């Protein structure tokens, strides 16, 4: 039987995918809006666009957190632990996606977008937790099929 620490590390490793995607986007920027932008590799450009749409709509957070938050996570971790890991991961990925100073970004529309991402994260985790409490079967079943 896994301990709560190993389950927390497993959940965190799933959430790190979000940070890695944001870090890749930060290190490999694609200039989409200027006429004199260089030609990028089509796969890189398509991946960048898909990730940007995922981050801007919140679908990236919903997908990562709903897959990572299996029934076993809520059996061994409290809701506050899962929420803390998720909120910190979302905030760090937002910091990585911002071009320039994050505090300057928060003075404009950045506060709205950061709150939007955190709200989506909160609602996703609460929905997964509520489904666990009601005993609803996971959409993504665990590989070992043990209950």
Coordinates of N, CA and C in Angstrom, one line a residue:
X1 N 0.8 -1.2 0.0 CA 0.0 0.0 0.0 C 0.9 1.2 0.0
X2 N 0.5 2.2 -0.8 CA 1.3 3.4 -0.9 C 1.0 4.3 0.2
X3 N 2.0 5.1 0.6 CA 1.8 6.1 1.7 C 1.3 7.4 1.0
X4 N 0.9 8.3 1.9 CA 0.4 9.6 1.4 C 1.5 10.4 0.7
X5 N 2.8 10.2 1.2 CA 3.9 10.9 0.5 C 4.1 10.5 -0.9
X6 N 4.1 9.2 -1.1 CA 4.3 8.7 -2.5 C 3.1 9.0 -3.4
X7 N 1.9 9.1 -2.8 CA 0.8 9.5 -3.6 C 0.9 11.0 -4.0
X8 N 1.4 11.8 -3.0 CA 1.5 13.2 -3.3 C 2.6 13.5 -4.4
X9 N 3.7 12.7 -4.3 CA 4.7 12.8 -5.3 C 4.2 12.3 -6.7
X10 N 3.4 11.3 -6.7 CA 2.8 10.9 -7.9 C 1.8 11.9 -8.5
X11 N 1.0 12.6 -7.7 CA 0.2 13.6 -8.2 C 1.0 14.8 -8.6
X12 N 2.0 15.2 -7.9 CA 2.8 16.3 -8.3 C 3.5 16.0 -9.6
X13 N 4.0 14.8 -9.9 CA 4.6 14.5 -11.1 C 3.6 14.6 -12.3
X14 N 2.4 14.3 -12.1 CA 1.4 14.5 -13.1 C 1.2 16.0 -13.4
X15 N 1.2 16.8 -12.3 CA 1.0 18.3 -12.4 C 2.2 19.0 -13.0
X16 N 3.3 18.3 -12.9 CA 4.6 19.0 -13.5 C 4.5 19.0 -15.0
X17 N 3.7 18.2 -15.6 CA 3.5 18.3 -17.1 C 3.0 19.7 -17.5
X18 N 2.2 20.3 -16.7 CA 1.7 21.6 -17.0 C 2.9 22.6 -16.9
X19 N 3.7 22.5 -15.9 CA 4.9 23.4 -15.8 C 5.9 23.1 -16.9
X20 N 6.1 21.9 -17.3 CA 7.0 21.6 -18.4 C 6.5 22.2 -19.7
X21 N 5.2 22.1 -20.0 CA 4.6 22.7 -21.2 C 4.8 24.3 -21.2
X22 N 4.6 24.9 -20.0 CA 4.7 26.3 -19.9 C 6.2 26.7 -20.1
X23 N 7.1 25.9 -19.5 CA 8.5 26.2 -19.6 C 9.0 26.1 -21.1
X24 N 8.5 25.0 -21.8 CA 8.8 24.9 -23.2 C 8.4 26.0 -24.0
X25 N 7.2 26.5 -23.7 CA 6.7 27.7 -24.4 C 7.5 28.9 -24.2
X26 N 7.9 29.1 -22.9 CA 8.8 30.2 -22.6 C 10.1 30.2 -23.2
X27 N 10.7 29.0 -23.3 CA 12.0 28.9 -23.9 C 12.0 28.9 -25.4
X28 N 10.9 28.5 -26.0 CA 10.8 28.5 -27.5 C 9.6 29.3 -28.0
X29 N 9.8 30.6 -27.9 CA 8.6 31.5 -28.3 C 8.4 31.5 -29.8
X30 N 7.2 31.6 -30.1 CA 6.8 31.7 -31.6 C 6.1 33.0 -31.8
X31 N 6.7 33.8 -32.6 CA 6.1 35.1 -32.9 C 5.0 34.9 -34.0
X32 N 3.8 35.1 -33.6 CA 2.6 34.8 -34.5 C 2.1 36.1 -35.2
X33 N 2.4 37.2 -34.6 CA 1.7 38.4 -35.0 C 2.4 39.4 -35.8
X34 N 3.7 39.2 -36.1 CA 4.4 40.2 -36.9 C 4.6 39.7 -38.3
X35 N 4.7 40.6 -39.3 CA 4.8 40.2 -40.7 C 6.2 39.7 -41.0
X36 N 7.2 40.1 -40.2 CA 8.6 39.7 -40.5 C 9.0 38.6 -39.6
X37 N 8.1 37.8 -39.1 CA 8.4 36.7 -38.2 C 9.1 35.6 -39.0
X38 N 10.1 35.0 -38.4 CA 10.8 33.9 -39.2 C 9.9 32.7 -39.3
X39 N 10.3 31.9 -40.3 CA 9.5 30.6 -40.5 C 10.0 29.6 -39.4
X40 N 9.0 29.1 -38.7 CA 9.3 28.1 -37.7 C 8.9 26.7 -38.2
X41 N 9.5 25.7 -37.6 CA 9.1 24.4 -38.0 C 7.6 24.2 -37.8
X42 N 6.9 23.6 -38.7 CA 5.5 23.5 -38.6 C 5.0 22.7 -37.3
X43 N 5.8 21.7 -36.9 CA 5.4 20.9 -35.7 C 5.5 21.8 -34.5
X44 N 6.6 22.6 -34.4 CA 6.8 23.5 -33.3 C 5.7 24.5 -33.2
X45 N 5.4 25.1 -34.4 CA 4.3 26.1 -34.5 C 3.0 25.5 -34.1
X46 N 2.6 24.4 -34.6 CA 1.4 23.7 -34.2 C 1.3 23.4 -32.8
X47 N 2.4 22.8 -32.2 CA 2.4 22.5 -30.8 C 2.2 23.8 -29.9
X48 N 2.9 24.8 -30.3 CA 2.8 26.1 -29.6 C 1.4 26.6 -29.6
X49 N 0.7 26.6 -30.8 CA -0.6 27.1 -30.9 C -1.6 26.2 -30.1
X50 N -1.5 24.9 -30.1 CA -2.3 24.0 -29.3 C -2.2 24.3 -27.8
X51 N -0.9 24.4 -27.4 CA -0.7 24.7 -26.0 C -1.2 26.1 -25.6
X52 N -1.1 27.0 -26.4 CA -1.6 28.4 -26.1 C -3.1 28.4 -26.0
X53 N -3.7 27.7 -26.9 CA -5.2 27.6 -26.8 C -5.6 26.8 -25.6
X54 N -4.9 25.8 -25.2 CA -5.1 25.0 -24.0 C -5.0 25.9 -22.8
X55 N -3.9 26.7 -22.7 CA -3.7 27.5 -21.5 C -4.7 28.7 -21.5
X56 N -5.0 29.3 -22.6 CA -5.9 30.4 -22.6 C -7.3 30.1 -22.3
X57 N -7.8 28.9 -22.7 CA -9.2 28.5 -22.4 C -9.3 27.8 -21.1
X58 N -8.2 27.3 -20.5 CA -8.2 26.6 -19.3 C -8.4 25.1 -19.5
X59 N -8.4 24.6 -20.7 CA -8.5 23.2 -21.0 C -7.3 22.4 -20.6
X60 N -6.2 23.1 -20.6 CA -4.9 22.4 -20.2 C -5.0 22.0 -18.7
X61 N -5.5 23.0 -17.9 CA -5.6 22.7 -16.5 C -6.7 21.7 -16.2
X62 N -7.8 21.7 -16.9 CA -8.8 20.7 -16.7 C -8.3 19.3 -17.0
X63 N -7.7 19.2 -18.1 CA -7.2 17.9 -18.5 C -6.1 17.3 -17.6
X64 N -5.1 18.1 -17.2 CA -4.1 17.6 -16.4 C -4.6 17.3 -15.0
X65 N -5.4 18.2 -14.4 CA -5.8 17.9 -13.0 C -6.9 16.8 -12.9
X66 N -7.7 16.7 -13.9 CA -8.7 15.6 -13.9 C -8.1 14.3 -14.1
X67 N -7.1 14.2 -14.9 CA -6.4 12.9 -15.1 C -5.5 12.6 -13.9
X68 N -4.9 13.6 -13.3 CA -4.0 13.3 -12.1 C -4.8 13.0 -10.9
X69 N -6.0 13.6 -10.7 CA -6.8 13.4 -9.5 C -7.6 12.1 -9.6
X70 N -7.0 11.0 -9.5 CA -7.8 9.8 -9.5 C -8.4 9.5 -8.1
X71 N -9.1 8.4 -8.1 CA -9.8 8.1 -6.8 C -8.7 7.8 -5.7
X72 N -7.6 7.2 -6.1 CA -6.6 6.9 -5.1 C -6.0 8.1 -4.4
X73 N -5.9 9.2 -5.2 CA -5.3 10.4 -4.6 C -6.2 10.9 -3.5
X74 N -7.5 10.9 -3.6 CA -8.3 11.4 -2.6 C -8.5 10.4 -1.4
X75 N -8.1 9.2 -1.6 CA -8.1 8.2 -0.5 C -7.0 8.5 0.4
X76 N -5.9 8.9 -0.1 CA -4.7 9.1 0.7 C -4.3 10.5 1.0
X77 N -4.8 11.4 0.2 CA -4.5 12.9 0.5 C -5.7 13.6 0.8
X78 N -5.6 14.6 1.6 CA -6.8 15.5 1.9 C -7.0 16.4 0.8
X79 N -8.2 17.0 0.7 CA -8.5 17.9 -0.3 C -7.6 19.1 -0.3
X80 N -7.3 19.6 0.9 CA -6.4 20.8 1.0 C -5.0 20.5 0.4
X81 N -4.5 19.3 0.5 CA -3.2 19.0 -0.1 C -3.2 19.0 -1.6
X82 N -4.3 18.4 -2.1 CA -4.4 18.3 -3.6 C -4.6 19.7 -4.1
X83 N -5.5 20.5 -3.4 CA -5.7 21.9 -3.9 C -4.4 22.7 -3.8
X84 N -3.6 22.5 -2.8 CA -2.4 23.3 -2.6 C -1.4 23.0 -3.8
X85 N -1.2 21.7 -4.0 CA -0.3 21.3 -5.1 C -0.8 21.9 -6.5
X86 N -2.1 21.8 -6.7 CA -2.7 22.3 -8.0 C -2.6 23.8 -8.1
X87 N -2.9 24.5 -7.1 CA -2.9 26.0 -7.1 C -1.5 26.5 -7.3
X88 N -0.5 25.9 -6.6 CA 0.9 26.3 -6.8 C 1.3 26.0 -8.2
X89 N 1.0 24.8 -8.7 CA 1.4 24.5 -10.1 C 0.8 25.4 -11.1
X90 N -0.5 25.8 -10.9 CA -1.2 26.7 -11.9 C -0.5 28.1 -11.8
X91 N -0.2 28.6 -10.6 CA 0.4 29.9 -10.4 C 1.8 29.9 -11.1
X92 N 2.6 28.9 -10.8 CA 3.9 28.8 -11.4 C 3.9 28.7 -12.9
X93 N 2.9 28.0 -13.5 CA 2.8 27.9 -15.0 C 2.4 29.3 -15.5
X94 N 1.5 30.0 -14.8 CA 1.1 31.3 -15.3 C 2.3 32.3 -15.2
X95 N 3.2 32.2 -14.2 CA 4.4 33.0 -14.1 C 5.3 32.7 -15.3
X96 N 5.4 31.4 -15.6 CA 6.3 31.1 -16.8 C 5.8 31.5 -18.1
X97 N 4.4 31.6 -18.2 CA 3.9 32.0 -19.5 C 3.9 33.5 -19.7
X98 N 4.1 34.3 -18.7 CA 4.1 35.8 -18.8 C 5.4 36.2 -19.4
X99 N 5.3 37.1 -20.4 CA 6.5 37.6 -21.1 C 6.9 38.9 -20.4
X100 N 7.9 38.9 -19.6 CA 8.3 40.0 -18.8 C 8.1 39.9 -17.4
X101 N 7.8 41.1 -16.7 CA 7.7 41.2 -15.3 C 6.2 40.7 -14.9
X102 N 6.2 39.7 -14.0 CA 4.9 39.2 -13.6 C 4.1 40.2 -12.8
X103 N 4.7 40.9 -11.9 CA 4.0 41.9 -11.1 C 3.4 43.1 -11.9
X104 N 4.1 43.4 -13.0 CA 3.6 44.4 -13.9 C 2.4 43.8 -14.7
X105 N 2.5 42.6 -15.0 CA 1.4 41.9 -15.7 C 0.1 41.9 -14.8
X106 N 0.3 41.7 -13.5 CA -0.8 41.6 -12.6 C -1.6 43.0 -12.5
X107 N -0.9 44.1 -12.9 CA -1.6 45.4 -12.7 C -2.6 45.6 -13.9
X108 N -2.5 44.9 -14.9 CA -3.4 45.1 -16.0 C -4.4 43.9 -16.0
X109 N -4.7 43.4 -17.2 CA -5.6 42.3 -17.3 C -5.0 41.0 -16.7
X110 N -3.8 41.0 -16.3 CA -3.2 39.8 -15.8 C -3.8 39.3 -14.5
X111 N -4.3 40.2 -13.7 CA -5.0 39.8 -12.5 C -6.2 39.0 -12.8
X112 N -7.0 39.4 -13.8 CA -8.2 38.7 -14.3 C -7.8 37.3 -14.8
X113 N -6.8 37.2 -15.7 CA -6.4 35.9 -16.2 C -5.9 35.0 -15.2
X114 N -5.1 35.5 -14.3 CA -4.5 34.6 -13.2 C -5.6 34.1 -12.3
X115 N -6.6 35.0 -12.0 CA -7.7 34.5 -11.2 C -8.6 33.5 -11.9
X116 N -8.7 33.7 -13.2 CA -9.5 32.8 -14.1 C -8.9 31.4 -14.1
X117 N -7.5 31.3 -14.2 CA -6.9 30.0 -14.2 C -7.0 29.4 -12.9
X118 N -6.8 30.1 -11.8 CA -6.9 29.6 -10.4 C -8.4 29.1 -10.2
X119 N -9.4 29.8 -10.7 CA -10.8 29.4 -10.5 C -11.0 28.1 -11.2
X120 N -10.5 28.0 -12.4 CA -10.7 26.8 -13.2 C -10.1 25.6 -12.5
X121 N -8.9 25.8 -11.9 CA -8.2 24.8 -11.2 C -9.0 24.4 -10.0
X122 N -9.5 25.3 -9.2 CA -10.3 25.1 -8.0 C -11.6 24.3 -8.4
X123 N -12.3 24.7 -9.4 CA -13.5 24.0 -9.8 C -13.2 22.6 -10.3
X124 N -12.1 22.4 -11.0 CA -11.8 21.1 -11.5 C -11.5 20.1 -10.3
X125 N -10.7 20.6 -9.4 CA -10.4 19.7 -8.2 C -11.6 19.4 -7.4
X126 N -12.4 20.5 -7.2 CA -13.7 20.2 -6.4 C -14.6 19.3 -7.1
X127 N -14.7 19.4 -8.4 CA -15.5 18.4 -9.1 C -15.0 17.0 -9.0
X128 N -13.7 16.8 -9.2 CA -13.1 15.5 -9.0 C -13.3 15.0 -7.6
X129 N -13.2 15.8 -6.6 CA -13.4 15.4 -5.2 C -14.8 15.0 -5.0
X130 N -15.7 15.8 -5.5 CA -17.2 15.5 -5.3 C -17.6 14.2 -6.0
X131 N -17.0 14.0 -7.2 CA -17.3 12.7 -7.9 C -16.7 11.5 -7.1
X132 N -15.5 11.7 -6.4 CA -15.0 10.7 -5.6 C -15.9 10.4 -4.4
X133 N -16.4 11.5 -3.7 CA -17.2 11.3 -2.6 C -18.5 10.6 -2.9
X134 N -19.0 10.9 -4.1 CA -20.3 10.2 -4.5 C -20.1 8.8 -5.0
X135 N -18.8 8.4 -5.2 CA -18.5 7.1 -5.7 C -18.7 6.9 -7.2
X136 N -18.6 8.0 -7.9 CA -18.8 7.9 -9.3 C -17.5 7.3 -9.9
X137 N -17.6 6.4 -10.9 CA -16.5 5.8 -11.5 C -15.6 6.8 -12.3
X138 N -14.3 6.7 -12.1 CA -13.4 7.6 -12.8 C -13.6 7.4 -14.3
X139 N -13.4 8.5 -15.0 CA -13.4 8.5 -16.5 C -12.1 7.8 -16.9
X140 N -11.0 8.1 -16.3 CA -9.7 7.5 -16.6 C -9.5 6.5 -15.4
X141 N -9.7 5.2 -15.7 CA -9.6 4.2 -14.6 C -8.1 3.9 -14.4
X142 N -7.9 3.5 -13.1 CA -6.5 3.2 -12.7 C -6.0 1.9 -13.5
X143 N -4.8 1.8 -13.7 CA -4.2 0.7 -14.5 C -4.3 -0.7 -13.7
X144 N -4.2 -0.6 -12.4 CA -4.2 -1.9 -11.7 C -5.5 -2.4 -11.3
X145 N -6.6 -1.7 -11.5 CA -8.0 -2.1 -11.3 C -8.2 -2.6 -9.9
X146 N -7.5 -2.1 -8.9 CA -7.8 -2.6 -7.5 C -8.5 -1.5 -6.8
X147 N -9.5 -1.8 -6.0 CA -10.2 -0.8 -5.3 C -10.1 -1.0 -3.8

